[in-house]
């Protein structure tokens, strides 16, 4: 018989904050997080130094999880770099159709945290840089003439798809975004046929 230990206060705070900030935004109150996590206020300060530290850690944790999902999605698509890149957009189409989809956590954080020095902004920049590097790696493998530029374009399409998916119910931003992604991915150097 295995005995599983219950998560400690730090883990409960992270889980509660990750869930509540996604559902209700970065402005969710500390009291709501403490209540959901069933911990004392002291635990917040002991583990994170306050709400700003907790929010930054939630974004770091989400970044790790989301990067792993991107990798898993691309790996499931096989070895062809084009297929791997387009699989990301196919997966995001499924994500935005989920009933509990609330948009991009990172864009929401950037918009909700008015202080440019908030530690969360460094984490959102790191998230985008990590995703851009994943995309660029595939574009290099594909032999794209401008992999860095194309990766930045694909990242912009991802941001736009997630924003449109959250704000334009009843539309199909995924189809248009995938078509644009194909155009970016299939761009060749002048004089090179497809």
PDB file of C-alpha atoms in Angstrom:
ATOM      1  CA  UNK A   1       0.000   0.000   0.000  1.00  0.00           C
ATOM      2  CA  UNK A   2       1.562   3.293  -1.066  1.00  0.00           C
ATOM      3  CA  UNK A   3       1.256   6.353   1.060  1.00  0.00           C
ATOM      4  CA  UNK A   4       1.177   9.577  -0.855  1.00  0.00           C
ATOM      5  CA  UNK A   5       1.994  12.656   1.071  1.00  0.00           C
ATOM      6  CA  UNK A   6      -0.237  15.620   0.535  1.00  0.00           C
ATOM      7  CA  UNK A   7       1.342  18.557  -1.273  1.00  0.00           C
ATOM      8  CA  UNK A   8       2.921  21.104   1.021  1.00  0.00           C
ATOM      9  CA  UNK A   9       1.979  24.790   1.269  1.00  0.00           C
ATOM     10  CA  UNK A  10       4.326  25.877  -1.537  1.00  0.00           C
ATOM     11  CA  UNK A  11       2.858  23.417  -4.028  1.00  0.00           C
ATOM     12  CA  UNK A  12      -0.703  24.203  -2.959  1.00  0.00           C
ATOM     13  CA  UNK A  13      -0.052  27.926  -3.420  1.00  0.00           C
ATOM     14  CA  UNK A  14       1.379  27.322  -6.889  1.00  0.00           C
ATOM     15  CA  UNK A  15      -1.510  25.119  -7.958  1.00  0.00           C
ATOM     16  CA  UNK A  16      -4.129  27.513  -6.619  1.00  0.00           C
ATOM     17  CA  UNK A  17      -2.475  30.577  -8.137  1.00  0.00           C
ATOM     18  CA  UNK A  18      -1.911  28.869 -11.495  1.00  0.00           C
ATOM     19  CA  UNK A  19      -5.563  27.889 -11.690  1.00  0.00           C
ATOM     20  CA  UNK A  20      -7.074  31.110 -10.350  1.00  0.00           C
ATOM     21  CA  UNK A  21      -4.901  33.474 -12.374  1.00  0.00           C
ATOM     22  CA  UNK A  22      -5.767  31.608 -15.550  1.00  0.00           C
ATOM     23  CA  UNK A  23      -9.495  31.603 -14.845  1.00  0.00           C
ATOM     24  CA  UNK A  24      -9.763  35.090 -13.330  1.00  0.00           C
ATOM     25  CA  UNK A  25      -6.638  36.983 -14.399  1.00  0.00           C
ATOM     26  CA  UNK A  26      -3.506  38.240 -12.678  1.00  0.00           C
ATOM     27  CA  UNK A  27      -5.549  40.600 -10.551  1.00  0.00           C
ATOM     28  CA  UNK A  28      -6.974  37.754  -8.486  1.00  0.00           C
ATOM     29  CA  UNK A  29      -6.687  38.630  -4.834  1.00  0.00           C
ATOM     30  CA  UNK A  30      -4.216  37.117  -2.427  1.00  0.00           C
ATOM     31  CA  UNK A  31      -7.044  36.127  -0.095  1.00  0.00           C
ATOM     32  CA  UNK A  32      -8.667  34.045  -2.843  1.00  0.00           C
ATOM     33  CA  UNK A  33      -5.378  32.247  -3.520  1.00  0.00           C
ATOM     34  CA  UNK A  34      -4.772  31.616   0.177  1.00  0.00           C
ATOM     35  CA  UNK A  35      -8.292  30.277   0.622  1.00  0.00           C
ATOM     36  CA  UNK A  36      -8.055  28.002  -2.440  1.00  0.00           C
ATOM     37  CA  UNK A  37      -4.629  26.718  -1.306  1.00  0.00           C
ATOM     38  CA  UNK A  38      -5.774  26.398   2.303  1.00  0.00           C
ATOM     39  CA  UNK A  39      -2.601  28.011   3.638  1.00  0.00           C
ATOM     40  CA  UNK A  40      -1.764  30.877   5.956  1.00  0.00           C
ATOM     41  CA  UNK A  41      -0.585  34.223   4.596  1.00  0.00           C
ATOM     42  CA  UNK A  42       2.792  33.577   6.202  1.00  0.00           C
ATOM     43  CA  UNK A  43       3.383  30.685   3.734  1.00  0.00           C
ATOM     44  CA  UNK A  44       3.060  33.061   0.792  1.00  0.00           C
ATOM     45  CA  UNK A  45       5.835  35.285   2.155  1.00  0.00           C
ATOM     46  CA  UNK A  46       8.028  32.406   3.318  1.00  0.00           C
ATOM     47  CA  UNK A  47       7.984  30.678  -0.069  1.00  0.00           C
ATOM     48  CA  UNK A  48       7.623  33.537  -2.556  1.00  0.00           C
ATOM     49  CA  UNK A  49       8.285  36.806  -0.768  1.00  0.00           C
ATOM     50  CA  UNK A  50       4.786  38.030  -1.684  1.00  0.00           C
ATOM     51  CA  UNK A  51       2.286  38.008  -4.509  1.00  0.00           C
ATOM     52  CA  UNK A  52       4.726  39.275  -7.166  1.00  0.00           C
ATOM     53  CA  UNK A  53       7.093  36.389  -6.470  1.00  0.00           C
ATOM     54  CA  UNK A  54       4.220  33.919  -6.549  1.00  0.00           C
ATOM     55  CA  UNK A  55       2.969  35.246  -9.891  1.00  0.00           C
ATOM     56  CA  UNK A  56       6.459  35.072 -11.405  1.00  0.00           C
ATOM     57  CA  UNK A  57       6.846  31.478 -10.191  1.00  0.00           C
ATOM     58  CA  UNK A  58       3.431  30.538 -11.599  1.00  0.00           C
ATOM     59  CA  UNK A  59       4.526  31.922 -14.978  1.00  0.00           C
ATOM     60  CA  UNK A  60       7.847  30.018 -14.764  1.00  0.00           C
ATOM     61  CA  UNK A  61       6.040  26.791 -13.990  1.00  0.00           C
ATOM     62  CA  UNK A  62       3.588  27.393 -16.838  1.00  0.00           C
ATOM     63  CA  UNK A  63       6.481  28.127 -19.198  1.00  0.00           C
ATOM     64  CA  UNK A  64       8.087  24.776 -18.403  1.00  0.00           C
ATOM     65  CA  UNK A  65       4.780  22.949 -18.860  1.00  0.00           C
ATOM     66  CA  UNK A  66       3.907  24.754 -22.089  1.00  0.00           C
ATOM     67  CA  UNK A  67       7.351  24.230 -23.602  1.00  0.00           C
ATOM     68  CA  UNK A  68       7.019  20.519 -22.817  1.00  0.00           C
ATOM     69  CA  UNK A  69       3.605  20.489 -24.564  1.00  0.00           C
ATOM     70  CA  UNK A  70       5.072  22.171 -27.648  1.00  0.00           C
ATOM     71  CA  UNK A  71       7.847  19.577 -27.753  1.00  0.00           C
ATOM     72  CA  UNK A  72       5.403  16.707 -27.219  1.00  0.00           C
ATOM     73  CA  UNK A  73       3.155  18.015 -30.005  1.00  0.00           C
ATOM     74  CA  UNK A  74       6.054  18.335 -32.440  1.00  0.00           C
ATOM     75  CA  UNK A  75       7.496  14.945 -31.512  1.00  0.00           C
ATOM     76  CA  UNK A  76       4.123  13.278 -32.066  1.00  0.00           C
ATOM     77  CA  UNK A  77       4.071  14.741 -35.592  1.00  0.00           C
ATOM     78  CA  UNK A  78       7.163  12.793 -36.640  1.00  0.00           C
ATOM     79  CA  UNK A  79      10.477  13.911 -38.060  1.00  0.00           C
ATOM     80  CA  UNK A  80       9.480  16.248 -40.902  1.00  0.00           C
ATOM     81  CA  UNK A  81      10.078  19.841 -39.725  1.00  0.00           C
ATOM     82  CA  UNK A  82       7.150  21.215 -41.734  1.00  0.00           C
ATOM     83  CA  UNK A  83       4.773  18.674 -40.199  1.00  0.00           C
ATOM     84  CA  UNK A  84       6.186  19.407 -36.749  1.00  0.00           C
ATOM     85  CA  UNK A  85       5.599  23.148 -37.129  1.00  0.00           C
ATOM     86  CA  UNK A  86       2.091  22.786 -38.503  1.00  0.00           C
ATOM     87  CA  UNK A  87       1.234  20.349 -35.721  1.00  0.00           C
ATOM     88  CA  UNK A  88       1.686  23.241 -33.293  1.00  0.00           C
ATOM     89  CA  UNK A  89      -1.048  25.196 -35.061  1.00  0.00           C
ATOM     90  CA  UNK A  90      -3.305  22.158 -35.256  1.00  0.00           C
ATOM     91  CA  UNK A  91      -2.890  21.617 -31.514  1.00  0.00           C
ATOM     92  CA  UNK A  92      -3.557  25.281 -30.765  1.00  0.00           C
ATOM     93  CA  UNK A  93      -6.766  25.010 -32.802  1.00  0.00           C
ATOM     94  CA  UNK A  94      -7.876  22.259 -30.417  1.00  0.00           C
ATOM     95  CA  UNK A  95      -6.775  24.286 -27.392  1.00  0.00           C
ATOM     96  CA  UNK A  96      -8.796  27.370 -28.300  1.00  0.00           C
ATOM     97  CA  UNK A  97     -11.884  25.229 -28.905  1.00  0.00           C
ATOM     98  CA  UNK A  98     -11.829  23.848 -25.354  1.00  0.00           C
ATOM     99  CA  UNK A  99     -14.681  25.155 -23.199  1.00  0.00           C
ATOM    100  CA  UNK A 100     -12.288  26.258 -20.443  1.00  0.00           C
ATOM    101  CA  UNK A 101      -9.967  28.206 -22.770  1.00  0.00           C
ATOM    102  CA  UNK A 102      -9.306  31.701 -21.406  1.00  0.00           C
ATOM    103  CA  UNK A 103      -6.600  32.965 -23.723  1.00  0.00           C
ATOM    104  CA  UNK A 104      -2.855  33.256 -23.465  1.00  0.00           C
ATOM    105  CA  UNK A 105      -1.626  33.378 -19.882  1.00  0.00           C
ATOM    106  CA  UNK A 106       1.510  35.283 -20.929  1.00  0.00           C
ATOM    107  CA  UNK A 107      -0.253  37.981 -22.925  1.00  0.00           C
ATOM    108  CA  UNK A 108      -2.756  38.385 -20.087  1.00  0.00           C
ATOM    109  CA  UNK A 109       0.105  38.783 -17.613  1.00  0.00           C
ATOM    110  CA  UNK A 110       1.874  41.367 -19.763  1.00  0.00           C
ATOM    111  CA  UNK A 111      -1.327  43.389 -20.043  1.00  0.00           C
ATOM    112  CA  UNK A 112      -2.336  43.054 -16.384  1.00  0.00           C
ATOM    113  CA  UNK A 113       1.016  43.819 -14.744  1.00  0.00           C
ATOM    114  CA  UNK A 114       1.481  47.582 -15.212  1.00  0.00           C
ATOM    115  CA  UNK A 115       4.916  47.826 -13.592  1.00  0.00           C
ATOM    116  CA  UNK A 116       7.504  47.110 -16.314  1.00  0.00           C
ATOM    117  CA  UNK A 117       9.894  45.959 -13.577  1.00  0.00           C
ATOM    118  CA  UNK A 118       7.482  43.280 -12.317  1.00  0.00           C
ATOM    119  CA  UNK A 119       9.375  39.958 -12.325  1.00  0.00           C
ATOM    120  CA  UNK A 120       6.570  38.366 -14.327  1.00  0.00           C
ATOM    121  CA  UNK A 121       7.571  40.324 -17.431  1.00  0.00           C
ATOM    122  CA  UNK A 122      11.002  38.691 -17.496  1.00  0.00           C
ATOM    123  CA  UNK A 123       9.301  35.307 -17.381  1.00  0.00           C
ATOM    124  CA  UNK A 124       6.903  36.111 -20.232  1.00  0.00           C
ATOM    125  CA  UNK A 125       9.862  37.262 -22.334  1.00  0.00           C
ATOM    126  CA  UNK A 126      11.654  34.006 -21.516  1.00  0.00           C
ATOM    127  CA  UNK A 127       8.548  32.006 -22.504  1.00  0.00           C
ATOM    128  CA  UNK A 128       8.374  33.680 -25.906  1.00  0.00           C
ATOM    129  CA  UNK A 129      12.101  33.285 -26.439  1.00  0.00           C
ATOM    130  CA  UNK A 130      11.907  29.573 -25.659  1.00  0.00           C
ATOM    131  CA  UNK A 131       9.011  29.043 -28.062  1.00  0.00           C
ATOM    132  CA  UNK A 132      10.747  31.118 -30.744  1.00  0.00           C
ATOM    133  CA  UNK A 133      13.894  28.983 -30.391  1.00  0.00           C
ATOM    134  CA  UNK A 134      11.845  25.785 -30.757  1.00  0.00           C
ATOM    135  CA  UNK A 135      10.264  27.129 -33.926  1.00  0.00           C
ATOM    136  CA  UNK A 136      13.571  28.406 -35.281  1.00  0.00           C
ATOM    137  CA  UNK A 137      15.203  25.019 -34.718  1.00  0.00           C
ATOM    138  CA  UNK A 138      12.588  23.381 -36.946  1.00  0.00           C
ATOM    139  CA  UNK A 139      12.893  26.124 -39.564  1.00  0.00           C
ATOM    140  CA  UNK A 140      16.661  25.635 -39.694  1.00  0.00           C
ATOM    141  CA  UNK A 141      16.122  21.877 -40.157  1.00  0.00           C
ATOM    142  CA  UNK A 142      13.682  22.697 -42.937  1.00  0.00           C
ATOM    143  CA  UNK A 143      16.295  24.830 -44.694  1.00  0.00           C
ATOM    144  CA  UNK A 144      14.241  28.021 -44.429  1.00  0.00           C
ATOM    145  CA  UNK A 145      16.154  31.000 -45.864  1.00  0.00           C
ATOM    146  CA  UNK A 146      15.357  33.246 -42.873  1.00  0.00           C
ATOM    147  CA  UNK A 147      14.679  30.968 -39.909  1.00  0.00           C
ATOM    148  CA  UNK A 148      14.961  33.641 -37.213  1.00  0.00           C
ATOM    149  CA  UNK A 149      12.626  36.013 -39.017  1.00  0.00           C
ATOM    150  CA  UNK A 150      10.155  33.234 -39.823  1.00  0.00           C
ATOM    151  CA  UNK A 151      10.201  32.020 -36.206  1.00  0.00           C
ATOM    152  CA  UNK A 152       9.308  35.544 -35.057  1.00  0.00           C
ATOM    153  CA  UNK A 153       6.456  35.594 -37.572  1.00  0.00           C
ATOM    154  CA  UNK A 154       5.151  32.216 -36.397  1.00  0.00           C
ATOM    155  CA  UNK A 155       5.321  33.357 -32.782  1.00  0.00           C
ATOM    156  CA  UNK A 156       3.285  36.429 -33.706  1.00  0.00           C
ATOM    157  CA  UNK A 157       0.729  34.140 -35.344  1.00  0.00           C
ATOM    158  CA  UNK A 158       0.582  32.011 -32.199  1.00  0.00           C
ATOM    159  CA  UNK A 159       0.015  35.082 -30.019  1.00  0.00           C
ATOM    160  CA  UNK A 160      -2.661  36.325 -32.398  1.00  0.00           C
ATOM    161  CA  UNK A 161      -4.404  32.965 -32.579  1.00  0.00           C
ATOM    162  CA  UNK A 162      -4.569  32.665 -28.802  1.00  0.00           C
ATOM    163  CA  UNK A 163      -5.858  36.232 -28.442  1.00  0.00           C
ATOM    164  CA  UNK A 164      -8.454  35.811 -31.185  1.00  0.00           C
ATOM    165  CA  UNK A 165      -9.510  32.438 -29.816  1.00  0.00           C
ATOM    166  CA  UNK A 166     -10.290  34.055 -26.473  1.00  0.00           C
ATOM    167  CA  UNK A 167     -11.994  37.179 -27.759  1.00  0.00           C
ATOM    168  CA  UNK A 168     -13.769  36.215 -30.974  1.00  0.00           C
ATOM    169  CA  UNK A 169     -16.087  33.382 -30.118  1.00  0.00           C
ATOM    170  CA  UNK A 170     -17.975  32.047 -33.113  1.00  0.00           C
ATOM    171  CA  UNK A 171     -15.152  32.734 -35.552  1.00  0.00           C
ATOM    172  CA  UNK A 172     -12.502  30.363 -36.855  1.00  0.00           C
ATOM    173  CA  UNK A 173      -9.148  32.083 -36.347  1.00  0.00           C
ATOM    174  CA  UNK A 174      -7.328  28.742 -36.382  1.00  0.00           C
ATOM    175  CA  UNK A 175      -7.956  28.063 -40.088  1.00  0.00           C
ATOM    176  CA  UNK A 176      -6.728  31.494 -41.157  1.00  0.00           C
ATOM    177  CA  UNK A 177      -3.726  31.281 -38.851  1.00  0.00           C
ATOM    178  CA  UNK A 178      -2.714  27.861 -40.144  1.00  0.00           C
ATOM    179  CA  UNK A 179      -2.876  29.130 -43.727  1.00  0.00           C
ATOM    180  CA  UNK A 180      -0.639  32.059 -42.820  1.00  0.00           C
ATOM    181  CA  UNK A 181       1.732  29.701 -40.994  1.00  0.00           C
ATOM    182  CA  UNK A 182       1.988  27.538 -44.111  1.00  0.00           C
ATOM    183  CA  UNK A 183       2.891  30.624 -46.117  1.00  0.00           C
ATOM    184  CA  UNK A 184       5.642  31.575 -43.660  1.00  0.00           C
ATOM    185  CA  UNK A 185       6.979  28.014 -43.453  1.00  0.00           C
ATOM    186  CA  UNK A 186       6.941  27.448 -47.217  1.00  0.00           C
ATOM    187  CA  UNK A 187       8.759  30.674 -48.119  1.00  0.00           C
ATOM    188  CA  UNK A 188      11.839  29.905 -50.140  1.00  0.00           C
ATOM    189  CA  UNK A 189      14.807  31.952 -51.202  1.00  0.00           C
ATOM    190  CA  UNK A 190      14.288  33.741 -54.539  1.00  0.00           C
ATOM    191  CA  UNK A 191      14.786  31.352 -57.420  1.00  0.00           C
ATOM    192  CA  UNK A 192      14.269  28.219 -55.322  1.00  0.00           C
ATOM    193  CA  UNK A 193      11.270  26.110 -56.255  1.00  0.00           C
ATOM    194  CA  UNK A 194       9.185  24.270 -53.674  1.00  0.00           C
TER     195      UNK A 194
END
